XYZ file of C-alpha atoms in Angstrom:
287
model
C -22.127 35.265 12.570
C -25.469 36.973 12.434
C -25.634 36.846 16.361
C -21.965 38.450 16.479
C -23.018 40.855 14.532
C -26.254 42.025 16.623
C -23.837 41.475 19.664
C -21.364 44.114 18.195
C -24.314 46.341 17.380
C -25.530 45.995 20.793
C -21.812 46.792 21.827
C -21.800 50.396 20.152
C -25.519 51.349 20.851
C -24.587 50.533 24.858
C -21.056 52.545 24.394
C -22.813 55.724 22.972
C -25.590 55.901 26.000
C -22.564 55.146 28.143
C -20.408 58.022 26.521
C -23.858 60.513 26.541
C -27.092 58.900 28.427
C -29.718 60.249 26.298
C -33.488 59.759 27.203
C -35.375 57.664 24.837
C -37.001 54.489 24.437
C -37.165 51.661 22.023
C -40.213 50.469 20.547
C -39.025 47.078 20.880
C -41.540 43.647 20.718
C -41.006 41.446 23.698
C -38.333 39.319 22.302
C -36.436 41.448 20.827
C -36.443 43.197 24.179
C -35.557 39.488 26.072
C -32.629 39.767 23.181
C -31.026 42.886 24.680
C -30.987 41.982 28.032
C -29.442 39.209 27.513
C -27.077 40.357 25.022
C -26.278 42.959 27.533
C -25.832 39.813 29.880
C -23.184 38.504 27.805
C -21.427 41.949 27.291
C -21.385 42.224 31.671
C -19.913 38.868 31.995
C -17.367 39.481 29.277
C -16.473 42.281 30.775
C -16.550 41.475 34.291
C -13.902 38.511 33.517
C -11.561 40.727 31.644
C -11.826 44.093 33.843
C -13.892 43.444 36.860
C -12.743 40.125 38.552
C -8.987 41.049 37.955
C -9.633 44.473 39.620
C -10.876 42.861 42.663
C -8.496 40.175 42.736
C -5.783 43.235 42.885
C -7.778 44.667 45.302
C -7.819 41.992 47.423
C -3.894 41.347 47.580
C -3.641 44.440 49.629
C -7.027 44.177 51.843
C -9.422 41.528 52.908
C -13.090 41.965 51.517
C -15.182 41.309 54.369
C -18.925 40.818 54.335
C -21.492 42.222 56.502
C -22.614 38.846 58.828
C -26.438 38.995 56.873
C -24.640 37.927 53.789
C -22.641 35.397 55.289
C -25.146 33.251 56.811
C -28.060 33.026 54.499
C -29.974 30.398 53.241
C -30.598 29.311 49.610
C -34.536 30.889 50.780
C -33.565 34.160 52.244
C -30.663 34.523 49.492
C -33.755 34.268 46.882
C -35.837 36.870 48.729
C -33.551 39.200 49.501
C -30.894 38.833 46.890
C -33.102 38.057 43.990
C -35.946 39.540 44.626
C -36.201 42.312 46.978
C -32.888 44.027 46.028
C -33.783 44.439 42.451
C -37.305 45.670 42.879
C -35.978 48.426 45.856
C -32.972 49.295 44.252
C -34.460 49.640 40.674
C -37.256 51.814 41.871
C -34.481 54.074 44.105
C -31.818 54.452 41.583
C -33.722 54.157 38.041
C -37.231 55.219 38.286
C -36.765 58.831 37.915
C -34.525 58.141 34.615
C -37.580 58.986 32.389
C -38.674 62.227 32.048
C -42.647 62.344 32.708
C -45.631 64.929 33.727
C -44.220 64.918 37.018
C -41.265 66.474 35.981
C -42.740 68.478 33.369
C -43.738 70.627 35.902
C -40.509 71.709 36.822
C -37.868 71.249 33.987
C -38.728 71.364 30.244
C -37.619 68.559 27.631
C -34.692 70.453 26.453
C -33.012 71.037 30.155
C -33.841 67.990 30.929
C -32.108 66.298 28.195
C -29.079 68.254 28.979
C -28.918 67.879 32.403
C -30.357 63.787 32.124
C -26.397 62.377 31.414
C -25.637 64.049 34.782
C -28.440 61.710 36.280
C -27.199 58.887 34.760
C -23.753 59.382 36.260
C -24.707 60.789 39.640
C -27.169 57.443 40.516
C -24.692 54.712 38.913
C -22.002 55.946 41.424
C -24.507 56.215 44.665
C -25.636 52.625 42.865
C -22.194 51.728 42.980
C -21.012 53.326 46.220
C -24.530 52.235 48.410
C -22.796 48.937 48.216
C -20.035 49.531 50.590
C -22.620 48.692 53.481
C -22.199 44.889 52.533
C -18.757 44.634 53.768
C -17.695 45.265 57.155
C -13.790 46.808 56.252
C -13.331 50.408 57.372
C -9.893 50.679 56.863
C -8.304 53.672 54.978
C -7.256 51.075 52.579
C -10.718 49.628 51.900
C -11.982 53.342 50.762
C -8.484 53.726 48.760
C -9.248 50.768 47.283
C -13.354 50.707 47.470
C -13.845 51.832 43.392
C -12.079 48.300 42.953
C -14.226 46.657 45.304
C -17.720 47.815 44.181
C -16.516 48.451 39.896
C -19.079 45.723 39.622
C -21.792 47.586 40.598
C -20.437 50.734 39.645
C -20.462 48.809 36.129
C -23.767 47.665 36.451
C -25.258 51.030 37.270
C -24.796 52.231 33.934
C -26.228 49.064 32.190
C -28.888 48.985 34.647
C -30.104 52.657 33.515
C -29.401 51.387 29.795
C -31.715 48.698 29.909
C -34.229 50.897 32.077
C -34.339 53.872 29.483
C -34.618 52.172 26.457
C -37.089 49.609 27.399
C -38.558 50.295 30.789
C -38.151 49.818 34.933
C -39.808 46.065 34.219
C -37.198 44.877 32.212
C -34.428 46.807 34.872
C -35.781 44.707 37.658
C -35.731 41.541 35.568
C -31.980 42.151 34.533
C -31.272 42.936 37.979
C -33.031 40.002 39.077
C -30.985 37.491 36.673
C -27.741 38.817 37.778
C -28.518 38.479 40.942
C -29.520 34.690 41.204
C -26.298 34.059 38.536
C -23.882 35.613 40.514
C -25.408 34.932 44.108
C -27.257 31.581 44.106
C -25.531 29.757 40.853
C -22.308 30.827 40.459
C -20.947 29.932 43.817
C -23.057 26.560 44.135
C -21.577 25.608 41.074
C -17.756 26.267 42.176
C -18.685 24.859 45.850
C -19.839 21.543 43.652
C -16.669 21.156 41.369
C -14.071 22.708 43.900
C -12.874 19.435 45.737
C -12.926 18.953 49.393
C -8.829 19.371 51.113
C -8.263 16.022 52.427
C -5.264 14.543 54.318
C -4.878 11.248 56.106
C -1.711 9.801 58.213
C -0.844 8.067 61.291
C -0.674 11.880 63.132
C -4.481 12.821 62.062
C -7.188 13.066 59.316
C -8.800 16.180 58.101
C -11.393 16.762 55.649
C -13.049 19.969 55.013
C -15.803 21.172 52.201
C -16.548 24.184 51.143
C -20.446 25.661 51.268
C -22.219 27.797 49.831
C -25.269 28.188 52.170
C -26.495 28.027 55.734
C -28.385 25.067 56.808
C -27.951 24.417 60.476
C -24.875 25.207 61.843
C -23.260 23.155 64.153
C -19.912 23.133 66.236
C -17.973 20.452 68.674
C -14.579 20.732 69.274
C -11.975 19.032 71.816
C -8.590 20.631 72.913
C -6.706 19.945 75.984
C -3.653 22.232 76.789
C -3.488 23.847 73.506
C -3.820 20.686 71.683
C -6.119 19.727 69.194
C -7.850 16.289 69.144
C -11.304 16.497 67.621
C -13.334 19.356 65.455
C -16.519 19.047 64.094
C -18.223 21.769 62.550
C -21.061 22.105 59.839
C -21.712 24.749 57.773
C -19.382 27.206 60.519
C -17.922 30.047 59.148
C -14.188 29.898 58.330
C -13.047 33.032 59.820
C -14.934 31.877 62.694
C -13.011 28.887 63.628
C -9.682 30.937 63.102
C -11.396 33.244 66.138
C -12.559 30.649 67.977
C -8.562 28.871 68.190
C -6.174 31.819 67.621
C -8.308 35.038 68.867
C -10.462 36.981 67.284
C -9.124 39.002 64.705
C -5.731 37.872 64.985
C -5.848 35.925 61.629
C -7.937 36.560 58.783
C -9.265 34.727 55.566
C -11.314 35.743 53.064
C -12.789 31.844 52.891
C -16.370 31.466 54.049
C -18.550 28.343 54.996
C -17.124 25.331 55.464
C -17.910 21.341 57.070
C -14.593 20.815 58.978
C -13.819 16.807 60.297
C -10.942 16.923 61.861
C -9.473 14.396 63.899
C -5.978 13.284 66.150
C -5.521 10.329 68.894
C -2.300 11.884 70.026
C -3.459 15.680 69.669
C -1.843 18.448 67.694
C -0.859 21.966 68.342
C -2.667 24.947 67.086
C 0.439 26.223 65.720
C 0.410 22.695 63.842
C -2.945 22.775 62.746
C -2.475 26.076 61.398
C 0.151 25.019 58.889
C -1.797 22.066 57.547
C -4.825 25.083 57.203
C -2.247 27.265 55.328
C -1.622 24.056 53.079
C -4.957 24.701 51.081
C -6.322 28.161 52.603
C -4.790 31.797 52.520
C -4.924 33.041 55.668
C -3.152 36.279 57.050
């Protein structure tokens, strides 16, 4: 109860900087700061499963999400270095450095303009925070910018904690937030549903087929045997998912959303593509 209770305080103290950033800064011990962040943690992930993933999943029923190709093939490594560690310390020092007035700025605005100009600054770098993020997917569709305050409301979202947690406590603790995020949502989140999410499977006298899902490049590798548009033998390790759809049916003629994947597949007699793409369709949504 007592932890509910600083959770709903923590609730209303984030809602008022939200409604009207104000600049000033808690004189907080180190755990109570570790406290905040991560009650602030638990508030994001609440929040993202009732507001954010559902907005993207809508999102996504009218447009496929695309990644840039530098976040599709990464290793667990470079996904720590650039993900978890670069990102945060460049992107914290871009967007929420200057949310603290100083002697810098002294020089050209005094305190009282400042604080009524500072919600402004909030707002302005939480949506180029938000919007900046566009450059990770590759969609340029009309539809994708219709639709693009769906697709980035995470970090749109997270702009506005972000500068929270940066005012009252300081850029340190911004980065560190950042940094947790990051390495939940891009290193343990998805090796955690690539663990429990079983592999599709199907045997009979026609063929057998397994495929895996991955989360992360390793080495990639790719063999494949089709005579006169039948398909006899695929092979393929950590290979993307969109492209073995290229690679069979033409590029861009079919899209998924799905990423990497170890593909056995395997027929004595041979099937047709347009039979191998139903037995796909059986487990994966492809357009």
């Amino acid at each position: 109860m007592n932890y509910l209770l600083k959770l709903k305080n923590e609730t209303l103290n984030l809602l008022r900087f939200i409604r009207k950033p104000n600049d000033f800064q808690l004189n907080y011990t180190f755990k109570q700061k570790i406290s905040l962040i991560l009650n602030v943690l638990v508030l994001e992930i609440i929040f993202s499963l009732l507001i954010i993933f559902p907005s993207q999943y809508l999102a996504e029923q009218f447009i496929i999400v695309e990644e840039t190709e530098i976040f599709k093939n990464l290793t667990v490594f470079e996904t720590v270095v650039l993900v978890v560690i670069m990102a945060p310390l460049a992107e914290e020092i871009i967007f929420r450095y200057s949310l603290r007035y100083n002697k810098l700025f002294s020089k050209f605005v005094t305190k009282e303009t400042w604080d009524k100009i500072f919600p402004f600054i909030v707002y302005i770098f939480s949506i180029l925070f938000g919007f900046i993020h566009l450059s990770n997917y590759t969609n340029d569709s009309w539809k994708f910018y219709a639709f693009s305050p769906l697709i980035i409301a995470s970090q749109l979202t997270g702009g506005l904690l972000l500068s929270y947690i940066r005012v009252r406590l300081n850029i340190l603790y911004s980065m560190l937030y950042h940094a947790i995020w990051n390495l939940l949502f891009g290193i343990i989140v998805p090796s955690a549903y690539v663990l429990f999410t079983p592999p599709f499977v199907e045997s009979n006298p026609d063929y057998h087929i397994k495929i895996e899902e991955k989360a992360f490049i390793s080495s990639v590798s790719f063999n494949a045997q089709i005579k006169e548009d039948k398909i006899y033998y695929i092979q393929a390790r950590k290979f993307q998912f969109q492209n073995l759809l290229d690679y069979l049916y033409g590029k861009g003629k079919l899209r998924s959303e799905e990423g990497l994947m170890d593909i056995d597949f395997e027929s004595k007699e041979g099937i047709s593509k347009e039979e191998f793409l139903k037995i796909l369709r059986k487990k994966y949504d492809i357009r």
